[in-house]
Coordinates of N, CA and C in Angstrom, one line a residue:
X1 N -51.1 11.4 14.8 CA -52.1 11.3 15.9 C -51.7 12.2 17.1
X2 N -52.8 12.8 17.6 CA -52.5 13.8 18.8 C -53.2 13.2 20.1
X3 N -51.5 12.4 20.8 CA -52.4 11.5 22.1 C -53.3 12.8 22.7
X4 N -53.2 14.2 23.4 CA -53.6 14.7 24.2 C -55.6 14.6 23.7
X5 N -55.6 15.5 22.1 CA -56.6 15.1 22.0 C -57.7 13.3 22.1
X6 N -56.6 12.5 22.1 CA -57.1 11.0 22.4 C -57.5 11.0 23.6
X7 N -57.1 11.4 24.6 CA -57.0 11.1 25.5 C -58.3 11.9 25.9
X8 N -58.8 13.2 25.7 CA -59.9 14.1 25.7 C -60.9 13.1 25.1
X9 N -61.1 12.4 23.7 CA -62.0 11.5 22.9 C -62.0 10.4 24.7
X10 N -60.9 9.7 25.1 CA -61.4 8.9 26.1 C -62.7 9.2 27.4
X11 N -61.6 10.4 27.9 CA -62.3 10.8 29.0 C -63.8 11.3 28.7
X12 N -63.8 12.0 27.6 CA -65.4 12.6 27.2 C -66.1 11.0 26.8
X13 N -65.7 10.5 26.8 CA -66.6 9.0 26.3 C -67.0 8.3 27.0
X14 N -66.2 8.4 28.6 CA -67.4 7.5 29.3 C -66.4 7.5 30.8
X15 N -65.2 7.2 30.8 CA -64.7 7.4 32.1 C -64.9 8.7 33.4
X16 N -64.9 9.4 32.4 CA -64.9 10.9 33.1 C -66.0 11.0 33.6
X17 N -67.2 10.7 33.6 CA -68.7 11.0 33.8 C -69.0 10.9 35.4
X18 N -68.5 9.5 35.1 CA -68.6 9.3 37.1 C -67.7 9.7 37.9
X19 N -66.7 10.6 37.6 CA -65.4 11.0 38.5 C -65.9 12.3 38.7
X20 N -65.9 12.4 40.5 CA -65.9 13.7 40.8 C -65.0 14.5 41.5
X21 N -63.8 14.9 41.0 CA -62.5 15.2 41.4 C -62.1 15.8 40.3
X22 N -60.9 15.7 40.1 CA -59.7 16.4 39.5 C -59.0 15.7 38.6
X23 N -59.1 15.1 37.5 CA -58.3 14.1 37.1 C -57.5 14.6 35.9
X24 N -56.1 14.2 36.0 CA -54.9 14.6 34.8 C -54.4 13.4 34.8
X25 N -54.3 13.2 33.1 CA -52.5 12.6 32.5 C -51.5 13.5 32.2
X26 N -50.9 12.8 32.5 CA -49.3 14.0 33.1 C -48.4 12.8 32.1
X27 N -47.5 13.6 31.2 CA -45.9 12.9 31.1 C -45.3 12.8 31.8
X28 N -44.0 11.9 31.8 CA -43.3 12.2 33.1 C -42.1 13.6 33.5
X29 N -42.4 14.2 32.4 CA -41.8 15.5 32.5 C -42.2 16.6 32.7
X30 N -43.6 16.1 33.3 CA -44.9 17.3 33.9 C -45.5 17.8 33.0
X31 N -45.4 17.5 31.6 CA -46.7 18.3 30.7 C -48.0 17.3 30.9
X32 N -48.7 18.1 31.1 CA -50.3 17.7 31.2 C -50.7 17.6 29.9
X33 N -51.0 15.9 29.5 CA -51.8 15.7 28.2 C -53.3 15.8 28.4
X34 N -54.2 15.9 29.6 CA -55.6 15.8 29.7 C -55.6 16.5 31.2
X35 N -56.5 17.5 31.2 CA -57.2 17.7 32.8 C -58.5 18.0 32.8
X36 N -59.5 17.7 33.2 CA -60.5 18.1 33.0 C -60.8 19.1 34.1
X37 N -59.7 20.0 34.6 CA -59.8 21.2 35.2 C -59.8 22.3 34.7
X38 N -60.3 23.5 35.3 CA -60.7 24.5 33.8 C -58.9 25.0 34.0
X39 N -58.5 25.4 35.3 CA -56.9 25.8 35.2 C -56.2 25.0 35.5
X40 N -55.1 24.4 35.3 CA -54.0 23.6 35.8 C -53.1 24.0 35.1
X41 N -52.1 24.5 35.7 CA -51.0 25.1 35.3 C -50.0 24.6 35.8
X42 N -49.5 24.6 37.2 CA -48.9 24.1 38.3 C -48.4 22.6 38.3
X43 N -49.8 22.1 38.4 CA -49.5 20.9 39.4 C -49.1 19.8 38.2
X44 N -48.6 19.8 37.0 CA -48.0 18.7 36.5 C -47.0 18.5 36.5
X45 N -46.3 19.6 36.6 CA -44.6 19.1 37.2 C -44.6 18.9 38.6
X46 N -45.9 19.3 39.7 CA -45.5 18.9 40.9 C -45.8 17.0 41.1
X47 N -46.5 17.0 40.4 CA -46.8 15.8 40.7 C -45.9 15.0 39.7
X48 N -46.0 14.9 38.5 CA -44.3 14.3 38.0 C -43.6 14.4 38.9
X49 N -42.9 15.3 39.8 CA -41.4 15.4 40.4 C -42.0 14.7 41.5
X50 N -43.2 14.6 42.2 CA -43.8 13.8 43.3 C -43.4 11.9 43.2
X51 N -43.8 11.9 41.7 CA -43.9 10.6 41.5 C -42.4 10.6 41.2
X52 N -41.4 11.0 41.1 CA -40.0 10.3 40.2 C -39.3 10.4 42.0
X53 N -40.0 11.2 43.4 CA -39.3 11.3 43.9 C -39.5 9.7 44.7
X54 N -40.5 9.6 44.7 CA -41.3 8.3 45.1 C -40.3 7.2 44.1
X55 N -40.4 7.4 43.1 CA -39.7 6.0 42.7 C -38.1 5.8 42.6
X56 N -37.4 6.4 43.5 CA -36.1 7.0 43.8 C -36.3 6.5 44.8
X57 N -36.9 6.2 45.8 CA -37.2 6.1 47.1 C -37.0 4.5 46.9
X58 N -38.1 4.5 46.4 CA -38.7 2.7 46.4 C -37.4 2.0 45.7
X59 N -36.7 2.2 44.6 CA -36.0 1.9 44.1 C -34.4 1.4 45.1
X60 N -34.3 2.8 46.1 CA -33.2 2.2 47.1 C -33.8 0.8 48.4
X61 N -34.7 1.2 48.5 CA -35.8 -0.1 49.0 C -35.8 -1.3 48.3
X62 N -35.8 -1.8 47.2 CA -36.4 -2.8 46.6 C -36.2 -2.6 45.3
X63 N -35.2 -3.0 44.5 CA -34.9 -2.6 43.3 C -35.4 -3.7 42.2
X64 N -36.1 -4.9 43.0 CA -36.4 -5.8 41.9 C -38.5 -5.7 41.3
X65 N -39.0 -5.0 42.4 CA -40.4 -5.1 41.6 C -40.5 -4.0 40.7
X66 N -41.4 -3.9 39.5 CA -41.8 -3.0 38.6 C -42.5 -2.0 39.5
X67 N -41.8 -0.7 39.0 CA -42.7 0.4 39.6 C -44.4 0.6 39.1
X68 N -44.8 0.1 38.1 CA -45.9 0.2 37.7 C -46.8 -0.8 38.3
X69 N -47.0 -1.2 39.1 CA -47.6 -2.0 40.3 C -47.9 -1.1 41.1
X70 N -46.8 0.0 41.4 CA -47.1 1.0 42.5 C -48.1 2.0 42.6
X71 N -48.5 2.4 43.5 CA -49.7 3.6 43.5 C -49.2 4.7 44.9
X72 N -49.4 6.1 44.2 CA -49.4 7.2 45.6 C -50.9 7.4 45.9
X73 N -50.8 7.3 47.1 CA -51.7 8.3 48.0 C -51.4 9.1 49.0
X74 N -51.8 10.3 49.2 CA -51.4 11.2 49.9 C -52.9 12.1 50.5
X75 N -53.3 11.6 51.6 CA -54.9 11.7 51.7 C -54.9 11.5 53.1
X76 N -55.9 12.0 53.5 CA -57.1 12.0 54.9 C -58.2 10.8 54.6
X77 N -58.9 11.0 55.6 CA -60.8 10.4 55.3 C -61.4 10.8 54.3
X78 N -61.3 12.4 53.8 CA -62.2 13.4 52.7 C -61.3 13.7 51.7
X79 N -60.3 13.7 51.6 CA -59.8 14.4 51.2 C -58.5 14.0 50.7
X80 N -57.8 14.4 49.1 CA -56.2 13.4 48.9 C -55.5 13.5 47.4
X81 N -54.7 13.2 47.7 CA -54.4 13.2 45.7 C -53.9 11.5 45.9
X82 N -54.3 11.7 44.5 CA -53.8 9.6 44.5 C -53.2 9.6 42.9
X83 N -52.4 9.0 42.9 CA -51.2 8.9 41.6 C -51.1 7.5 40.9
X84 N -51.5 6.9 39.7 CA -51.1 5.7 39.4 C -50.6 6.0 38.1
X85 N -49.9 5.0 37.8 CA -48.3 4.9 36.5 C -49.2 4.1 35.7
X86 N -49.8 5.0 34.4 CA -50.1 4.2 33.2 C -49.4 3.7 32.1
X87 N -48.9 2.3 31.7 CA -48.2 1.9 31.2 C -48.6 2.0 29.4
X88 N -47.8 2.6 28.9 CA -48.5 3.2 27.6 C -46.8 2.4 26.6
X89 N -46.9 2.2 25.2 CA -46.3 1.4 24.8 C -44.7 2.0 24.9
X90 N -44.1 3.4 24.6 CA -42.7 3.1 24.9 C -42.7 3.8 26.2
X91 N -43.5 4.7 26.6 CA -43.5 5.4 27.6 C -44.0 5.2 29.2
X92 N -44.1 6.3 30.0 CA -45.3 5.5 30.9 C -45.7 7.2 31.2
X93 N -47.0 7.1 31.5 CA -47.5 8.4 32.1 C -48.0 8.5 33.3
X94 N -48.6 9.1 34.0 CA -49.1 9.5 35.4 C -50.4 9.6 34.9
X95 N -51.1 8.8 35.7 CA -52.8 9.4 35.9 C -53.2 9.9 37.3
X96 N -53.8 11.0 37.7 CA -53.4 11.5 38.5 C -55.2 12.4 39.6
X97 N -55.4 12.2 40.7 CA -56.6 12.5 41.2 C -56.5 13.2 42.3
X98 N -57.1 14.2 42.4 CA -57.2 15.5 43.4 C -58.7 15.3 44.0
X99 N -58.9 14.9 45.2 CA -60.4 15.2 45.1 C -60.9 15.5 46.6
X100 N -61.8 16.2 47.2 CA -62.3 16.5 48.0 C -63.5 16.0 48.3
X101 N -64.0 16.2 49.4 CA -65.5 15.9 50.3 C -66.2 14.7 49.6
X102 N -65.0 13.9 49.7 CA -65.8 12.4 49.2 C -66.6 11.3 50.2
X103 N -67.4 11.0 50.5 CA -68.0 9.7 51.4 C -67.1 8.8 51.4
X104 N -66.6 7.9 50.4 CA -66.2 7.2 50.1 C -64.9 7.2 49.1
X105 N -63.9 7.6 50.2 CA -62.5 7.8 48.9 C -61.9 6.4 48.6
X106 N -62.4 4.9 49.3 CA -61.5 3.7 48.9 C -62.5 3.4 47.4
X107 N -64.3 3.9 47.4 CA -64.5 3.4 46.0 C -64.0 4.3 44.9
X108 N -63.7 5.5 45.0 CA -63.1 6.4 44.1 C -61.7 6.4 43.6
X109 N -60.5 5.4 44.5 CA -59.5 5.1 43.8 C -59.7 3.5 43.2
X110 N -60.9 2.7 43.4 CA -60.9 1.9 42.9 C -61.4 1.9 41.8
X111 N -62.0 3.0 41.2 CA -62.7 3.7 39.9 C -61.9 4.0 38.9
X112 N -60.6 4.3 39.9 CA -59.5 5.2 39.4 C -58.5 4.2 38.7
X113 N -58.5 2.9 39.5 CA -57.9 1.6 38.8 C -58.6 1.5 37.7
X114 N -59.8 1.3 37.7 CA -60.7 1.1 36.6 C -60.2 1.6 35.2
X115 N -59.7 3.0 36.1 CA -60.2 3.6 34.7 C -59.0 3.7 34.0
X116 N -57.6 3.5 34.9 CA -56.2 2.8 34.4 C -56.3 1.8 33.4
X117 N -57.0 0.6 34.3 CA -56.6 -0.8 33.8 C -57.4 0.3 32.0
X118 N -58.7 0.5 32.1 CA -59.1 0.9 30.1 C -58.3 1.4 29.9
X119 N -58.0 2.3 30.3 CA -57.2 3.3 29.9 C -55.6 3.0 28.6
X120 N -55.4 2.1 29.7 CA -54.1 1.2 29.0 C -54.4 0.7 28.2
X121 N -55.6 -0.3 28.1 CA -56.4 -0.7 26.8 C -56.3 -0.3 25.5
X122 N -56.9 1.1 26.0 CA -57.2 1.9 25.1 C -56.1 2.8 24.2
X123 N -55.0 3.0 24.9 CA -53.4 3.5 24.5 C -52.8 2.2 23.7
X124 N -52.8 1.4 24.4 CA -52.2 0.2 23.5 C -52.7 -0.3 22.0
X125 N -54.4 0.1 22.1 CA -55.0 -0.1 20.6 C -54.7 1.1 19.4
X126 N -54.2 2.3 20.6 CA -53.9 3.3 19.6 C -52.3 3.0 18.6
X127 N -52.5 3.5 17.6 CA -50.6 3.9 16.8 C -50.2 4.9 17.0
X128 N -50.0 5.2 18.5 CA -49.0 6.4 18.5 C -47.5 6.3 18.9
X129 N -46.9 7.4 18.3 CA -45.8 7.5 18.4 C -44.5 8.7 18.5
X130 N -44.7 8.8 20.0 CA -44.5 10.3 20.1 C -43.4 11.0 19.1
X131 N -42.6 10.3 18.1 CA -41.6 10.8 17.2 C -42.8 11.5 16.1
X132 N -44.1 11.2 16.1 CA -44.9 12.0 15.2 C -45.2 13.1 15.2
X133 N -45.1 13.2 16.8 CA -45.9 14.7 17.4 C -44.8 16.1 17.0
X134 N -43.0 15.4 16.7 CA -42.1 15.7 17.1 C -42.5 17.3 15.9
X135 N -42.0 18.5 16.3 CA -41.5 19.4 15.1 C -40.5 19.4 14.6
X136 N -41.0 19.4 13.2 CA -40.0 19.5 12.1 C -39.4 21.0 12.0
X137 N -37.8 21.3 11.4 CA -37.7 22.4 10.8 C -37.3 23.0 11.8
X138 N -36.7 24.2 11.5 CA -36.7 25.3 12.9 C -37.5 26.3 13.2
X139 N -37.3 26.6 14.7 CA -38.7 27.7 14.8 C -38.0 29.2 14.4
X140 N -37.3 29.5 14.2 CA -36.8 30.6 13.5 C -35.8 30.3 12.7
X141 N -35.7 31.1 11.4 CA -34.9 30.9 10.5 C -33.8 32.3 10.5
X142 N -32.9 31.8 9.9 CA -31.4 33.6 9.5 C -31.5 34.3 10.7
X143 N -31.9 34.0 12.0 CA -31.9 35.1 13.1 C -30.6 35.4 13.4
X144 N -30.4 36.5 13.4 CA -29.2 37.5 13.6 C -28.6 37.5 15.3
X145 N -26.9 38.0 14.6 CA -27.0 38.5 16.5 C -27.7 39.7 17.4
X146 N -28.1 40.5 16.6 CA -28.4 41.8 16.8 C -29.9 41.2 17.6
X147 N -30.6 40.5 16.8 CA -31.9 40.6 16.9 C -31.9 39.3 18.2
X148 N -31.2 38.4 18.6 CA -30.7 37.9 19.7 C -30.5 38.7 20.7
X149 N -29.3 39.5 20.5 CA -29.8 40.4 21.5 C -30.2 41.4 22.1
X150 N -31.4 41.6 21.4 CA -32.5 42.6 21.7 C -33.7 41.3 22.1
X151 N -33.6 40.3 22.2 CA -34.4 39.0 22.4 C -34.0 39.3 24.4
X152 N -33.1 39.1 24.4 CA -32.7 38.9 26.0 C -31.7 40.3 26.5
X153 N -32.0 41.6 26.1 CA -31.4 42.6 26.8 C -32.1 42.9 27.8
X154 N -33.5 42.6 28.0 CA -34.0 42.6 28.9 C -33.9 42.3 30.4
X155 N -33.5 40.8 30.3 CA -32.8 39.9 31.7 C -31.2 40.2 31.9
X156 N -30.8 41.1 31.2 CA -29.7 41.3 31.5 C -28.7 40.2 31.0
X157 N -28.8 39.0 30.4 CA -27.6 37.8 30.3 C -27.0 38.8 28.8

């Protein structure tokens, strides 16, 4: 099973429709499993390293509550990115909202819970297991030194 495309089957199914912003799942290593942005390139490791710096923080503060209770916001009246910790079975991921010229940005992170609390739902009914996604085998085979290094004579190492 391929969570990223799962997670696309989610969002095109019914969550996504009412959100008018920016929305990513992120691992916590910054790969973006879903954006429904045409480019994002950038901002999954900013916001991973956002969230791990935040729970480094909280952690010297208060070492006994679950970080998954927690939520970022980083926002104006219009305007903000908001961060919640989806709890997925061995893992946990980032769901994550960029959004602008909103009326109402307290109902749009409450949407955002929403769409957490399914979301989780919906991961937990899945059998995934990221050792599935893993590659097998190696990505090159008999590579030489020679051909190594004509790989990186370029950068100079």
């Amino acid at each position: 099973m391929n969570l990223a495309k799962e997670l696309t089957s989610f969002f095109n199914s019914k969550s996504d429709k009412k959100i008018n912003s920016k929305i990513s799942v992120i691992r916590e290593d910054g790969i973006i499993l879903y954006s429904n942005a045409k480019k994002d390139h950038n901002t999954g490791a900013l916001i991973a390293g956002l969230w791990q710096a935040s729970t480094a923080i909280k952690s010297s503060l208060n070492e006994s509550s679950d970080v998954l209770d927690y939520r970022l916001s980083f926002d104006k009246t219009d305007e903000g990115l908001y961060i919640l910790p989806v709890k997925m079975n061995n893992q946990n991921l980032i769901l994550s909202s960029e959004y602008k010229e909103l009326l109402n940005p307290a109902k749009h992170k409450l949407e955002l819970r929403l769409i957490k609390s399914n979301l989780e739902k919906y991961i937990t009914n899945l059998d995934y297991n990221p050792k599935d996604e893993q590659r097998q085998g190696y990505l090159f085979d008999n590579i030489t030194d020679d051909e190594m290094d004509r790989l990186f004579a370029h950068s100079g190492v």
